[in-house]
Short mmCIF file of C-alpha atoms (C1' of nucleotides) in Angstrom, two decimals:
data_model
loop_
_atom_site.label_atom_id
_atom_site.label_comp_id
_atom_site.label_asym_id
_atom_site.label_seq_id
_atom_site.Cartn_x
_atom_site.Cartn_y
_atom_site.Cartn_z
CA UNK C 1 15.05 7.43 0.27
CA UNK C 2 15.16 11.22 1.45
CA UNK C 3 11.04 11.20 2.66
CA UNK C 4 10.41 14.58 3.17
CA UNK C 5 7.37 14.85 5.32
CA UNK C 6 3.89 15.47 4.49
CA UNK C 7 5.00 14.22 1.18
CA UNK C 8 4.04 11.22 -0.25
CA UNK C 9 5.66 9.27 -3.16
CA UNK C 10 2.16 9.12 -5.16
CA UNK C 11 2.00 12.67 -4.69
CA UNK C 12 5.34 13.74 -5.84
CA UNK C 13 4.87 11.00 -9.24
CA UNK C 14 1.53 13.06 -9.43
CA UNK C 15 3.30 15.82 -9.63
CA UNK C 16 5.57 15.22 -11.60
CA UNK C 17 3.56 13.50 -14.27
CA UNK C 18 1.32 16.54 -13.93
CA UNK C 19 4.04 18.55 -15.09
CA UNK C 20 5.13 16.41 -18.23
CA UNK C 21 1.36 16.57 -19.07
CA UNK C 22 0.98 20.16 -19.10
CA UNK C 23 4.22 21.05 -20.46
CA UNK C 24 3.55 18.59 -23.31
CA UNK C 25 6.33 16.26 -22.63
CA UNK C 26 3.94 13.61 -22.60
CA UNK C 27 1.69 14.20 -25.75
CA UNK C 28 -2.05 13.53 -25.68
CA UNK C 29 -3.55 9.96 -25.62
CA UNK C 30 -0.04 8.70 -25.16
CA UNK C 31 -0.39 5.52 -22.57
CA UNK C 32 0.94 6.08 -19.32
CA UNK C 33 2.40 2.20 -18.27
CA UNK C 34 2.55 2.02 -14.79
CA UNK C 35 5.20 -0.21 -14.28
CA UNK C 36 7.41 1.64 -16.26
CA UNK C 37 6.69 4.64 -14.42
CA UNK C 38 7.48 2.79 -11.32
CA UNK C 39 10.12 1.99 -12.71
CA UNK C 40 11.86 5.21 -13.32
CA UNK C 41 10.88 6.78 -9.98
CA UNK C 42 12.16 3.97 -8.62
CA UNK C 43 8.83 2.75 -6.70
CA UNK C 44 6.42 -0.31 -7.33
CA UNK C 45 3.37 0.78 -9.48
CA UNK C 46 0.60 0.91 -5.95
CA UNK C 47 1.67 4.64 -5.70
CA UNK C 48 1.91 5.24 -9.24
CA UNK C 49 -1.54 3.79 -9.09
CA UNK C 50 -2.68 6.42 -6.77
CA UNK C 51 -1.00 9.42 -8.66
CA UNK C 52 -2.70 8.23 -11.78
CA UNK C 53 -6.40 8.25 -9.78
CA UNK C 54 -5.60 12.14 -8.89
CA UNK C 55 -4.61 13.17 -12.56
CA UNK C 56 -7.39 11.34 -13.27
CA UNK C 57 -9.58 13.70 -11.51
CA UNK C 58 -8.08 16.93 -12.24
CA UNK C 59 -8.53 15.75 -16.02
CA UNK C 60 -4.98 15.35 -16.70
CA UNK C 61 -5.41 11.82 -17.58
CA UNK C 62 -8.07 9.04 -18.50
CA UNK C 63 -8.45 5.98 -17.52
CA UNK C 64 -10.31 2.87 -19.09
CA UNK C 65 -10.46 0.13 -16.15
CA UNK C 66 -8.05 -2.73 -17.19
CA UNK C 67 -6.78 -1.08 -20.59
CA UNK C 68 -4.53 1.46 -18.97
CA UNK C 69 -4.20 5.12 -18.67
CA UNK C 70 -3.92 7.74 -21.11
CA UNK C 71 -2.93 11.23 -21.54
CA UNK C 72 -6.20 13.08 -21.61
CA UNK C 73 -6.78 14.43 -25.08
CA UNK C 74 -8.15 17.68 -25.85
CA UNK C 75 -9.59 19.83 -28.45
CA UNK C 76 -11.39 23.27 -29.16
CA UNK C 77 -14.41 22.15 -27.45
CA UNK C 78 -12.24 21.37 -24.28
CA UNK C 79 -10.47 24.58 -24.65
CA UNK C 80 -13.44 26.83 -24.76
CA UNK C 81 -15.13 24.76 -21.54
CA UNK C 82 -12.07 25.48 -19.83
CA UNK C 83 -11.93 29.05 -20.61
CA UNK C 84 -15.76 29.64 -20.11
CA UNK C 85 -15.44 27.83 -16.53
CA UNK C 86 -12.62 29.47 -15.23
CA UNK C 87 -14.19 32.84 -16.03
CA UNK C 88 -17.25 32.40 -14.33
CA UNK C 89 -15.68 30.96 -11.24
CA UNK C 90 -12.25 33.61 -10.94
CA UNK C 91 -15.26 36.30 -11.38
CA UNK C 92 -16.89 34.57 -8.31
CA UNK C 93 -13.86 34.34 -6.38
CA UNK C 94 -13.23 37.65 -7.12
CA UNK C 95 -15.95 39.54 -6.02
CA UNK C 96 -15.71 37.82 -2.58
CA UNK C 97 -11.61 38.62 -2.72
CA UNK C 98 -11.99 42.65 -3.59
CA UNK C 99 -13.48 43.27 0.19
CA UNK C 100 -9.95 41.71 1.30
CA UNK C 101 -7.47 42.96 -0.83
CA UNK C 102 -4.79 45.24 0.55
CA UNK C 103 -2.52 47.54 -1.23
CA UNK C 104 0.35 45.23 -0.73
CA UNK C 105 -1.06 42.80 -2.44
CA UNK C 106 -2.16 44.78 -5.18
CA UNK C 107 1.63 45.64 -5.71
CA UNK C 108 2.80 42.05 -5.31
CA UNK C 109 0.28 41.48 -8.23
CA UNK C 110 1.77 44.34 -10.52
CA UNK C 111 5.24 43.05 -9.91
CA UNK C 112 3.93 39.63 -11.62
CA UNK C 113 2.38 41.32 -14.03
CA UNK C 114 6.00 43.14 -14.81
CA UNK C 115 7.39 39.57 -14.74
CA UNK C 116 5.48 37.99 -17.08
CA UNK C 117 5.74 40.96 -19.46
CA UNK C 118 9.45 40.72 -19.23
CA UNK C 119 9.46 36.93 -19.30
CA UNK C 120 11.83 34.98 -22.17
CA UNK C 121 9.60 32.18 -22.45
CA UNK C 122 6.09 30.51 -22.13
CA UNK C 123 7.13 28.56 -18.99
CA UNK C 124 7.94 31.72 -17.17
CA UNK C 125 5.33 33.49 -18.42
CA UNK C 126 2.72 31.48 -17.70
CA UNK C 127 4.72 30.77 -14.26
CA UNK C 128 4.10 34.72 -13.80
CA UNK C 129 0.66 34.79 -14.91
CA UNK C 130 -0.62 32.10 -12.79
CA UNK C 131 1.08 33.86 -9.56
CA UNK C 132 -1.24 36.69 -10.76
CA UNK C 133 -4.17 35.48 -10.86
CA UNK C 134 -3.82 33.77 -7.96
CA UNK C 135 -2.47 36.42 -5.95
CA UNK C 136 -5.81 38.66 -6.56
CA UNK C 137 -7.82 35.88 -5.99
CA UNK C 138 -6.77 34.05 -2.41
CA UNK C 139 -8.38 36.89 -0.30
CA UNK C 140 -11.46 35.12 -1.55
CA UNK C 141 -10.69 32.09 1.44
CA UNK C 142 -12.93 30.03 0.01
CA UNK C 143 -10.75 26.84 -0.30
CA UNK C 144 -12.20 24.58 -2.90
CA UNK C 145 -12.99 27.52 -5.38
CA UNK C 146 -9.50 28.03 -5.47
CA UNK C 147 -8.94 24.51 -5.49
CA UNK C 148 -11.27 23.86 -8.36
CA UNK C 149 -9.19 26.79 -10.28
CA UNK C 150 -5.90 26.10 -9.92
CA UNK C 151 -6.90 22.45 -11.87
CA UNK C 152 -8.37 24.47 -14.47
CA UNK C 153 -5.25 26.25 -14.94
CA UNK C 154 -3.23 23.51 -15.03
CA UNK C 155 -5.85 22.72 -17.91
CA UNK C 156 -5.52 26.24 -19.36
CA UNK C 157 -1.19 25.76 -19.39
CA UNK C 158 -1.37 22.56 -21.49
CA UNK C 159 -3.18 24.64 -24.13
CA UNK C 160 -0.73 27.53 -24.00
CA UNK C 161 1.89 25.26 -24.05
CA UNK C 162 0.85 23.06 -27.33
CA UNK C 163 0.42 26.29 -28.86
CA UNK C 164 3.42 28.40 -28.26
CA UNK C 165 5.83 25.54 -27.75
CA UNK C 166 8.08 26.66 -30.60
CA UNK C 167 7.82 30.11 -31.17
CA UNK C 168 7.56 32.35 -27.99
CA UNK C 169 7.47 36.34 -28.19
CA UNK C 170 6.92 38.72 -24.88
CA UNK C 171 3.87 40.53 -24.93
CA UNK C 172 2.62 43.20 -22.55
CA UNK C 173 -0.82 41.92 -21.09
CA UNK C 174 -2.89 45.55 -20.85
CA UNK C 175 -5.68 43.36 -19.34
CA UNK C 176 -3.88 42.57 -15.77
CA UNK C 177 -3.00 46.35 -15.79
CA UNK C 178 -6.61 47.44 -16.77
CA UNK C 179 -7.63 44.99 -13.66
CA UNK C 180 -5.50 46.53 -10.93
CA UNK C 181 -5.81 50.02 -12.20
CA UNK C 182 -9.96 49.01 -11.46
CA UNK C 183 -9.14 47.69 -8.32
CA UNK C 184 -7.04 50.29 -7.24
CA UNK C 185 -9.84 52.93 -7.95
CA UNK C 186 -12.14 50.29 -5.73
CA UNK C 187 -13.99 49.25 -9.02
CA UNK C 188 -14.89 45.86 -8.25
CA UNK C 189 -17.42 45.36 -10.80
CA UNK C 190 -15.27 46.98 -13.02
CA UNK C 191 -12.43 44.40 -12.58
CA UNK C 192 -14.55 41.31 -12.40
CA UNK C 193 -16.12 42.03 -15.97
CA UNK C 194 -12.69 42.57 -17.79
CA UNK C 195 -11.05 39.29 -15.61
CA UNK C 196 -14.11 37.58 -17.11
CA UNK C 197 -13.41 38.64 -20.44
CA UNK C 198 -10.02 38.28 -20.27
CA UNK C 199 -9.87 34.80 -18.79
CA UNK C 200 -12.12 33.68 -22.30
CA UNK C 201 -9.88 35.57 -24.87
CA UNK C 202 -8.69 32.86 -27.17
CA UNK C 203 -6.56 33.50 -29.73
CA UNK C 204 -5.56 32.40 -33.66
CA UNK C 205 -2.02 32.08 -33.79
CA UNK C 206 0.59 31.19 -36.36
CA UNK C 207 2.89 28.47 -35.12
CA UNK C 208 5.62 27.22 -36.36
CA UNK C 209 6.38 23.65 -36.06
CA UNK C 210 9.81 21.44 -36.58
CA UNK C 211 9.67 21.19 -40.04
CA UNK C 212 9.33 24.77 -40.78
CA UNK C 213 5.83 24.80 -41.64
CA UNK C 214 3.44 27.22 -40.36
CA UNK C 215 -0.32 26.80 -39.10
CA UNK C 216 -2.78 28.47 -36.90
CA UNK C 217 -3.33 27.20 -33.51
CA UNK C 218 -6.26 28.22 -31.13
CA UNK C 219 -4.93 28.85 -28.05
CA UNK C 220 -5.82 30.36 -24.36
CA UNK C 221 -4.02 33.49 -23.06
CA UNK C 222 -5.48 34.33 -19.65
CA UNK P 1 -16.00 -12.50 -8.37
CA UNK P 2 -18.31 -10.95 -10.76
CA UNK P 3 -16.47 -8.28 -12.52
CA UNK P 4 -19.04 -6.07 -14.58
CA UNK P 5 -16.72 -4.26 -17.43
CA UNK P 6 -16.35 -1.16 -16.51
CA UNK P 7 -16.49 -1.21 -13.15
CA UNK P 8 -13.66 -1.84 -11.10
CA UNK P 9 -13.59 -2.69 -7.49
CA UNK P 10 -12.35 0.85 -6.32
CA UNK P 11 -14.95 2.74 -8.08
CA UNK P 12 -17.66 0.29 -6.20
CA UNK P 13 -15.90 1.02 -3.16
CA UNK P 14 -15.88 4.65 -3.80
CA UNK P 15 -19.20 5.04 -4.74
CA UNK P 16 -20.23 3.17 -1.37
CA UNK P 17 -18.46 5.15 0.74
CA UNK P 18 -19.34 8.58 -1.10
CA UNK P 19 -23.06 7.41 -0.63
CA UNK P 20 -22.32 6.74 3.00
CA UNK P 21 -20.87 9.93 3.41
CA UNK P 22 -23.52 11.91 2.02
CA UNK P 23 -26.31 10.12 3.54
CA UNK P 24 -24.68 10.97 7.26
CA UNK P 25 -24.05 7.59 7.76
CA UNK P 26 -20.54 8.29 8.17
CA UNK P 27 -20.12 11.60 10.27
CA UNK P 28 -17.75 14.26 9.48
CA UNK P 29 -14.66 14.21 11.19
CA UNK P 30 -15.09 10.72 11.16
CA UNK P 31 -11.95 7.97 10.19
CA UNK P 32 -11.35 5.71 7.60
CA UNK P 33 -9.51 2.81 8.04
CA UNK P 34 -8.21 1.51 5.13
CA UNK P 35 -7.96 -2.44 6.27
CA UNK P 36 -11.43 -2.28 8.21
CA UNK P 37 -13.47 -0.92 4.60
CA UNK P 38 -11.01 -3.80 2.53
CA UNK P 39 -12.25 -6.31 4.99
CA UNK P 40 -15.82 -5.27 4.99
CA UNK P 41 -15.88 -4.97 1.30
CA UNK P 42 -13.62 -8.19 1.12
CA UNK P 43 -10.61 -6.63 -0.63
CA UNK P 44 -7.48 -5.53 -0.09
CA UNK P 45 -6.47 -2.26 0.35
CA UNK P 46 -4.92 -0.97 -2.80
CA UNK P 47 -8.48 -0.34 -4.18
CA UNK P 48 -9.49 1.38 -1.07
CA UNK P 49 -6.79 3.90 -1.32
CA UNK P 50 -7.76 4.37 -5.10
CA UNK P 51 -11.23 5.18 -3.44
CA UNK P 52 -9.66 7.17 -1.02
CA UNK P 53 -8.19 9.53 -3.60
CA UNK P 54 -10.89 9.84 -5.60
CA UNK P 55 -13.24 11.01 -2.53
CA UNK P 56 -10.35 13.45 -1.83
CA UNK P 57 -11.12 14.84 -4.88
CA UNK P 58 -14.40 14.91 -5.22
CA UNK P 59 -14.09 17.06 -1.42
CA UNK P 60 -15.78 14.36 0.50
CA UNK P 61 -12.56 13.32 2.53
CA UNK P 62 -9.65 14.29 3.37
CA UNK P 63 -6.47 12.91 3.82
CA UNK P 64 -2.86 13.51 5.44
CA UNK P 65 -0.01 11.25 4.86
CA UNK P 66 0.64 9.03 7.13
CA UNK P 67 -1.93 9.92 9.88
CA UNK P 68 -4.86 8.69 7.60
CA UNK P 69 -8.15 9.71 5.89
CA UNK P 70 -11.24 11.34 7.49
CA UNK P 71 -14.67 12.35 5.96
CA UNK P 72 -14.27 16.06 5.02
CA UNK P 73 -15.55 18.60 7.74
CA UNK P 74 -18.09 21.04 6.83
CA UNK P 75 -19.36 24.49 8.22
CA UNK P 76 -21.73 27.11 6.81
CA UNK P 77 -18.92 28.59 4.96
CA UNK P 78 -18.37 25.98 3.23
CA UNK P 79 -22.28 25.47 2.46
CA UNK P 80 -22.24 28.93 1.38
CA UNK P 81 -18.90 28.59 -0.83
CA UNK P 82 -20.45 25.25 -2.89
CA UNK P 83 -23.82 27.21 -3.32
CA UNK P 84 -22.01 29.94 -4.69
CA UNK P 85 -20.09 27.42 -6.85
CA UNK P 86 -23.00 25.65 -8.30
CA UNK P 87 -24.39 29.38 -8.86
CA UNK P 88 -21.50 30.54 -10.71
CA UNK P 89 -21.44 26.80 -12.87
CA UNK P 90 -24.98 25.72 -13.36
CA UNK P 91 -25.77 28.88 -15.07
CA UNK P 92 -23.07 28.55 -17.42
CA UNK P 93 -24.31 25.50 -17.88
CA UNK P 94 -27.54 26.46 -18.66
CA UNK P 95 -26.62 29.21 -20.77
CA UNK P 96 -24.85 26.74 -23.19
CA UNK P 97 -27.83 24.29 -22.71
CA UNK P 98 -30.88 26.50 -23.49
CA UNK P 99 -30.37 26.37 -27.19
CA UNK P 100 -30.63 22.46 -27.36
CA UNK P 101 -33.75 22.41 -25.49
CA UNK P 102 -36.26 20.08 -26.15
CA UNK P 103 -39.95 19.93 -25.37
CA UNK P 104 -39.56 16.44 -24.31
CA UNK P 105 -36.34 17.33 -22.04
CA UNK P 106 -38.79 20.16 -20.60
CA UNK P 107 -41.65 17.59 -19.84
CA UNK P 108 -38.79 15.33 -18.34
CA UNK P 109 -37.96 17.75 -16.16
CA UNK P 110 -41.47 18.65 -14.95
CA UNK P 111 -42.19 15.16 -14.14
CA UNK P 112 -38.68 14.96 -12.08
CA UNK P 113 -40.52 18.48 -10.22
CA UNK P 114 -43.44 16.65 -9.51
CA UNK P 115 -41.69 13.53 -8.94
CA UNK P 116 -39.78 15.65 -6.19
CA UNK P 117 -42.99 17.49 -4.51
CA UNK P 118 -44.76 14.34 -4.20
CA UNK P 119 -41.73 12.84 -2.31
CA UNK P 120 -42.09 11.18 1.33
CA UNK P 121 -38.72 11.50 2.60
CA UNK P 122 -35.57 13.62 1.56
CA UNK P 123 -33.35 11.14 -0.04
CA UNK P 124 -36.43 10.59 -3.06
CA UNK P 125 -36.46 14.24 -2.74
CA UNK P 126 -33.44 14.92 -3.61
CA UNK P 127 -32.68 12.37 -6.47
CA UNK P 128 -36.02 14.12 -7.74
CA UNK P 129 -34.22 17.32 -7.31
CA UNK P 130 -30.88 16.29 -9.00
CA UNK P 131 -32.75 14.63 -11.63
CA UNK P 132 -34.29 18.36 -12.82
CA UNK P 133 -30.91 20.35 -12.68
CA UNK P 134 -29.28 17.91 -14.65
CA UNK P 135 -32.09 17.11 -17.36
CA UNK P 136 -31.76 20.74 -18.08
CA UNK P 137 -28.33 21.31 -17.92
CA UNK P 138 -27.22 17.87 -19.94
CA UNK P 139 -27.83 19.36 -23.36
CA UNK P 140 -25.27 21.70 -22.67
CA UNK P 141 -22.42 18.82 -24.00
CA UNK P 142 -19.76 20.05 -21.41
CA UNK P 143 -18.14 17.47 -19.63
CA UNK P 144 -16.31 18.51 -17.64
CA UNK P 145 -18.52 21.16 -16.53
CA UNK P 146 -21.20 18.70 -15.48
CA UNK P 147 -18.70 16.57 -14.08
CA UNK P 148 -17.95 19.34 -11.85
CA UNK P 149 -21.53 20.56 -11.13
CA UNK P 150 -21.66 16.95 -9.96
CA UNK P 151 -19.73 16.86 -7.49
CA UNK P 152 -20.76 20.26 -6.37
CA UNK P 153 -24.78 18.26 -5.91
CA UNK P 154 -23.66 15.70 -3.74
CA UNK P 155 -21.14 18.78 -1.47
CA UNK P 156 -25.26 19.63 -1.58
CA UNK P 157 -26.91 16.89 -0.86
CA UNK P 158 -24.30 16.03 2.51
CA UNK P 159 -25.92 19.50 3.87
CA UNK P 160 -29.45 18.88 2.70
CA UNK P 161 -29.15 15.38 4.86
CA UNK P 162 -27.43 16.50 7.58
CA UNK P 163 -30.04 19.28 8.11
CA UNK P 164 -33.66 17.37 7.27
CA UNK P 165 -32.25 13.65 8.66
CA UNK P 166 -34.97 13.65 11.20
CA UNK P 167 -37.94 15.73 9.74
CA UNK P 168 -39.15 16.28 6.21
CA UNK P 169 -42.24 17.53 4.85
CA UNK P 170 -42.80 17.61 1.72
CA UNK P 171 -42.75 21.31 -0.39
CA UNK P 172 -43.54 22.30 -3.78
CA UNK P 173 -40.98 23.57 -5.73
CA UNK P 174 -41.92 27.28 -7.19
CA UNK P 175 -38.90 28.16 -8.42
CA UNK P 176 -38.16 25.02 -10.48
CA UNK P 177 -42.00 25.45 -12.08
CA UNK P 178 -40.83 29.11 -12.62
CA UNK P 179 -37.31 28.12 -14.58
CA UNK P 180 -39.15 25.68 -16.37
CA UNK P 181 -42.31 28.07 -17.68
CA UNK P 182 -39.14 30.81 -18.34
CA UNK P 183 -37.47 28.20 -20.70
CA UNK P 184 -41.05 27.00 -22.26
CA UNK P 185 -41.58 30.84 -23.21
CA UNK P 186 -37.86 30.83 -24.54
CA UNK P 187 -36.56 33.27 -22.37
CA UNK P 188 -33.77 31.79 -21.48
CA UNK P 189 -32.10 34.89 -19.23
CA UNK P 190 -35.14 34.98 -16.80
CA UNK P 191 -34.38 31.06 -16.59
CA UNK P 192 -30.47 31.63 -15.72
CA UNK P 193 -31.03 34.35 -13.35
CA UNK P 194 -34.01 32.50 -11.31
CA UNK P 195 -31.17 29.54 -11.17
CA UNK P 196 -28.73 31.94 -10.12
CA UNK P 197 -30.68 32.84 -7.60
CA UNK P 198 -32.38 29.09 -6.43
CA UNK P 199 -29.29 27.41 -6.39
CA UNK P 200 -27.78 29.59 -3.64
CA UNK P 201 -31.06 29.99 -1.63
CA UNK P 202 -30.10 28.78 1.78
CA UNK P 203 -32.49 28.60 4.73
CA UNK P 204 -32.80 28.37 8.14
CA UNK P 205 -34.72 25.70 9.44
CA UNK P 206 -35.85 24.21 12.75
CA UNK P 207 -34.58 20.38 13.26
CA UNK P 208 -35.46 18.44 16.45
CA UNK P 209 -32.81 16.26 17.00
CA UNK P 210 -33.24 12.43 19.18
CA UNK P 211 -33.23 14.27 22.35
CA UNK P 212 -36.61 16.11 21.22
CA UNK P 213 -34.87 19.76 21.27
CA UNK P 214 -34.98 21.91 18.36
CA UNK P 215 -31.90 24.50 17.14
CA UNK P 216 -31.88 26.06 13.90
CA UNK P 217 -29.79 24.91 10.91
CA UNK P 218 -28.49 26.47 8.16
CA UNK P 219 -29.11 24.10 4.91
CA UNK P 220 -28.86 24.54 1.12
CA UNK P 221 -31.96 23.71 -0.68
CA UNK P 222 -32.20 23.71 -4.45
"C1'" DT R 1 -4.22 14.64 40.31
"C1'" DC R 2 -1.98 15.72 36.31
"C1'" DG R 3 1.62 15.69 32.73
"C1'" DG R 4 5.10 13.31 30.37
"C1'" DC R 5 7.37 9.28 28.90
"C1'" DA R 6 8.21 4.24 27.52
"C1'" DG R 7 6.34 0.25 25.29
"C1'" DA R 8 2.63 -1.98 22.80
"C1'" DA R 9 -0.91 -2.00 19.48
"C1'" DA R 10 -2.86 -0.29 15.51
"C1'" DT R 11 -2.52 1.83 11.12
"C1'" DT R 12 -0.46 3.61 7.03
"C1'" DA R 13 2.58 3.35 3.02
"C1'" DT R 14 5.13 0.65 0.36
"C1'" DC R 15 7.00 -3.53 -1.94
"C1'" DT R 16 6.78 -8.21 -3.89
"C1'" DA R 17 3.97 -11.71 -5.80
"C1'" DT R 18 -0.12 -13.71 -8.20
"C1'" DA R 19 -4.25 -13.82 -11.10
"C1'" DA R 20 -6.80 -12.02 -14.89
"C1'" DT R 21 -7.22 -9.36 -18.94
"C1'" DT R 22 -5.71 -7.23 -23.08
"C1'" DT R 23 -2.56 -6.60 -26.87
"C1'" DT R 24 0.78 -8.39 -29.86
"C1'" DT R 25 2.90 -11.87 -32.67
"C1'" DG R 26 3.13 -15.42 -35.85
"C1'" DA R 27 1.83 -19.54 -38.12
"C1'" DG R 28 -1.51 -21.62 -40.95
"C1'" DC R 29 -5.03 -21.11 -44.37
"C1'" DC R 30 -7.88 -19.11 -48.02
"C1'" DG K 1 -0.79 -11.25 -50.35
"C1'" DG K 2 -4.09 -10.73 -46.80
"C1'" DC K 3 -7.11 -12.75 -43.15
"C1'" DT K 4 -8.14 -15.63 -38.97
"C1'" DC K 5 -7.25 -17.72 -34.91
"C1'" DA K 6 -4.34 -19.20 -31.18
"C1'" DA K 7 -0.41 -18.94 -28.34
"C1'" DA K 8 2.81 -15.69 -26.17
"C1'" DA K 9 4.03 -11.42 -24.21
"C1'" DA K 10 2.86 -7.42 -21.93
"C1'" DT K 11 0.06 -5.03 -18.85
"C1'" DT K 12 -3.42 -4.21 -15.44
"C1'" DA K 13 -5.75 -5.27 -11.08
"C1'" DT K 14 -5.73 -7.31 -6.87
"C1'" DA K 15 -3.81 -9.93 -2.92
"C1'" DG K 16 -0.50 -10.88 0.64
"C1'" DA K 17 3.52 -9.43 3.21
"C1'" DT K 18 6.87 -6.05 5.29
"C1'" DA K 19 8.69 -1.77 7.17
"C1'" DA K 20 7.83 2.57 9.27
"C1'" DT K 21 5.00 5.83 11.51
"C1'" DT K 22 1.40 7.16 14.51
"C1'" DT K 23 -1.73 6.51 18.27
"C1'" DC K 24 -3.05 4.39 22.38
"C1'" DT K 25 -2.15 2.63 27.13
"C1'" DG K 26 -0.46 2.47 31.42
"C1'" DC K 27 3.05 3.57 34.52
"C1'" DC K 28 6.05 6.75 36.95
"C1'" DG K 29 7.22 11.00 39.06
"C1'" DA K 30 6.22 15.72 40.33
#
DNA sequence: TCGGCAGAAATTATCTATAATTTTTGAGCC
DNA sequence: GGCTCAAAAATTATAGATAATTTCTGCCGA
């Protein structure tokens, strides 16, 4: 088995379940069996034990002790926690990131912004949007902030995902432009209230699902 | 072996350890071997590496593949970056708590301040202390939110220890008295902003160690 | 005396096997 | 026809065993 190192089967089934979670592959409260996921990475279930612990804690997943694993379940009220959590901690990491941001990175961040606007699909999109926020928000170094953010992204791309699965149209995102055009003119204050407000907008949209119906789905954009 | 429901032999484990850890019992840096805590706790190992990951998570250890786990390291940056956290989180928290706000949660939480001036050593003190923030912040109904704040109190409480292990006296809490009167009159921004501001108080404060010397240290205190 | 290099010991990560619990199935009964 | 209870199947949780990696130890040579 090609063991790359520093690299872990549990972590790569993490991973990889991770993905199928947030994607939507694997729907919510859907049981997660862990021999059969064993079986199909081709591993005994101790390691798929251990990936299931850490989706466990970034809420991916929960677990009832000896009645299995589930896909966590969300709804509106998770959505909104999300979205109200991530804003007041990217605010924080913000303000300690503007004292370290460089012109260079500013421009790395405009160039995802470009992305995503140009972007085909949500997968891409979000892929884009993600690399923006993180990119203005590393120069914060504080390691578990960013830690604790990245899961609630993960979090926030489930809900974008369930809600624009089908139907997927680009859309220019004026609030990561308003943001670095505040940043660029040294506004920090400026840029940490619209990323706050920004990071909470949650949307009605009309979604079409497989049997041609239509019907409006609440859904994070941010 | 008496199984409680609900309570599996890993979550023991990992509640044992995380205790340990916080107390100072176990030192930062410090290793765990997987086979010496399944012996002491007479299990095997697969349950200790389920603990394992879930102190990873919660930031109380660390782990690299193959070369083992170690209780997470910790430096006033890092003291600094959780105080900010809880900040950031605990008045969201509140903000969503404030309007299911009892009079009887309020006297709760004044006998948990009491409780918590009247304490002997640190370790009453600060399950007096924890008791408050989260009486107050319960009502709030986000899960995931507490869970987080959490984990951000015992980050806390390892600093707290590590700072008053050999010398406590006992103080009176102003600022919890002062959130407390803020939320009786129903002003529930004064209450926020004095949490904002308690949560990320850190002092300096004179420790004799074994030897009989004193140096400062840095320690977060609400 | 110090640094580097075997070999040994310890430790981690994984797999296979066993025990215990839960869920499902199906026969018997009302 | 639907309900109840018990046996069977599936699944989880833990234990014991194995392979592979890392760390320690002590020796040798510069």
């Amino acid at each position: 088995m090609t063991n790359h190192p520093d690299d872990t089967i549990a972590s790569r089934i993490s991973r990889a379940l991770a993905d199928r979670i947030i994607s939507g592959e694997l729907a919510p409260g859907q049981r997660l069996r862990q021999d059969h996921v064993a079986e199909e990475f081709g591993a005994s279930h101790v390691p798929v034990r251990e990936a299931f612990r850490r989706l466990e804690a970034q809420g991916l997943a929960v677990s009832e002790p000896r009645r299995g694993v589930r896909v966590a379940s969300f709804d509106l009220r998770e959505v909104r926690e999300v979205a109200e959590m991530r804003a007041a901690l990217e605010v924080l990491a913000l303000r300690h990131a503007v004292p370290h941001l460089t012109p260079a990175i500013l421009d790395r961040a405009a160039a995802a912004t470009a992305a995503a606007d140009s972007s085909r699909d949500v997968r891409s999109w979000e892929a884009a949007n993600r690399a923006f926020h993180r990119l203005i928000l590393e120069p914060c170094a504080m390691p578990r902030l960013l830690a604790a953010i990245d899961d609630l992204h993960a979090a926030s791309a489930r809900f974008l995902f369930s809600a624009w699965r089908s139907s997927w149209e680009a859309r220019t995102d004026h609030d990561h432009r308003a943001i670095l055009a505040a940043l660029r003119e040294g506004d920090g204050d400026a840029a940490m209230a619209i990323l706050g407000r920004h990071v909470q907008w949650i949307g009605r949209t009309p979604v079409r699902n497989a049997t041609g119906e239509t019907r409006e789905v609440f859904s994070i954009v941010g």
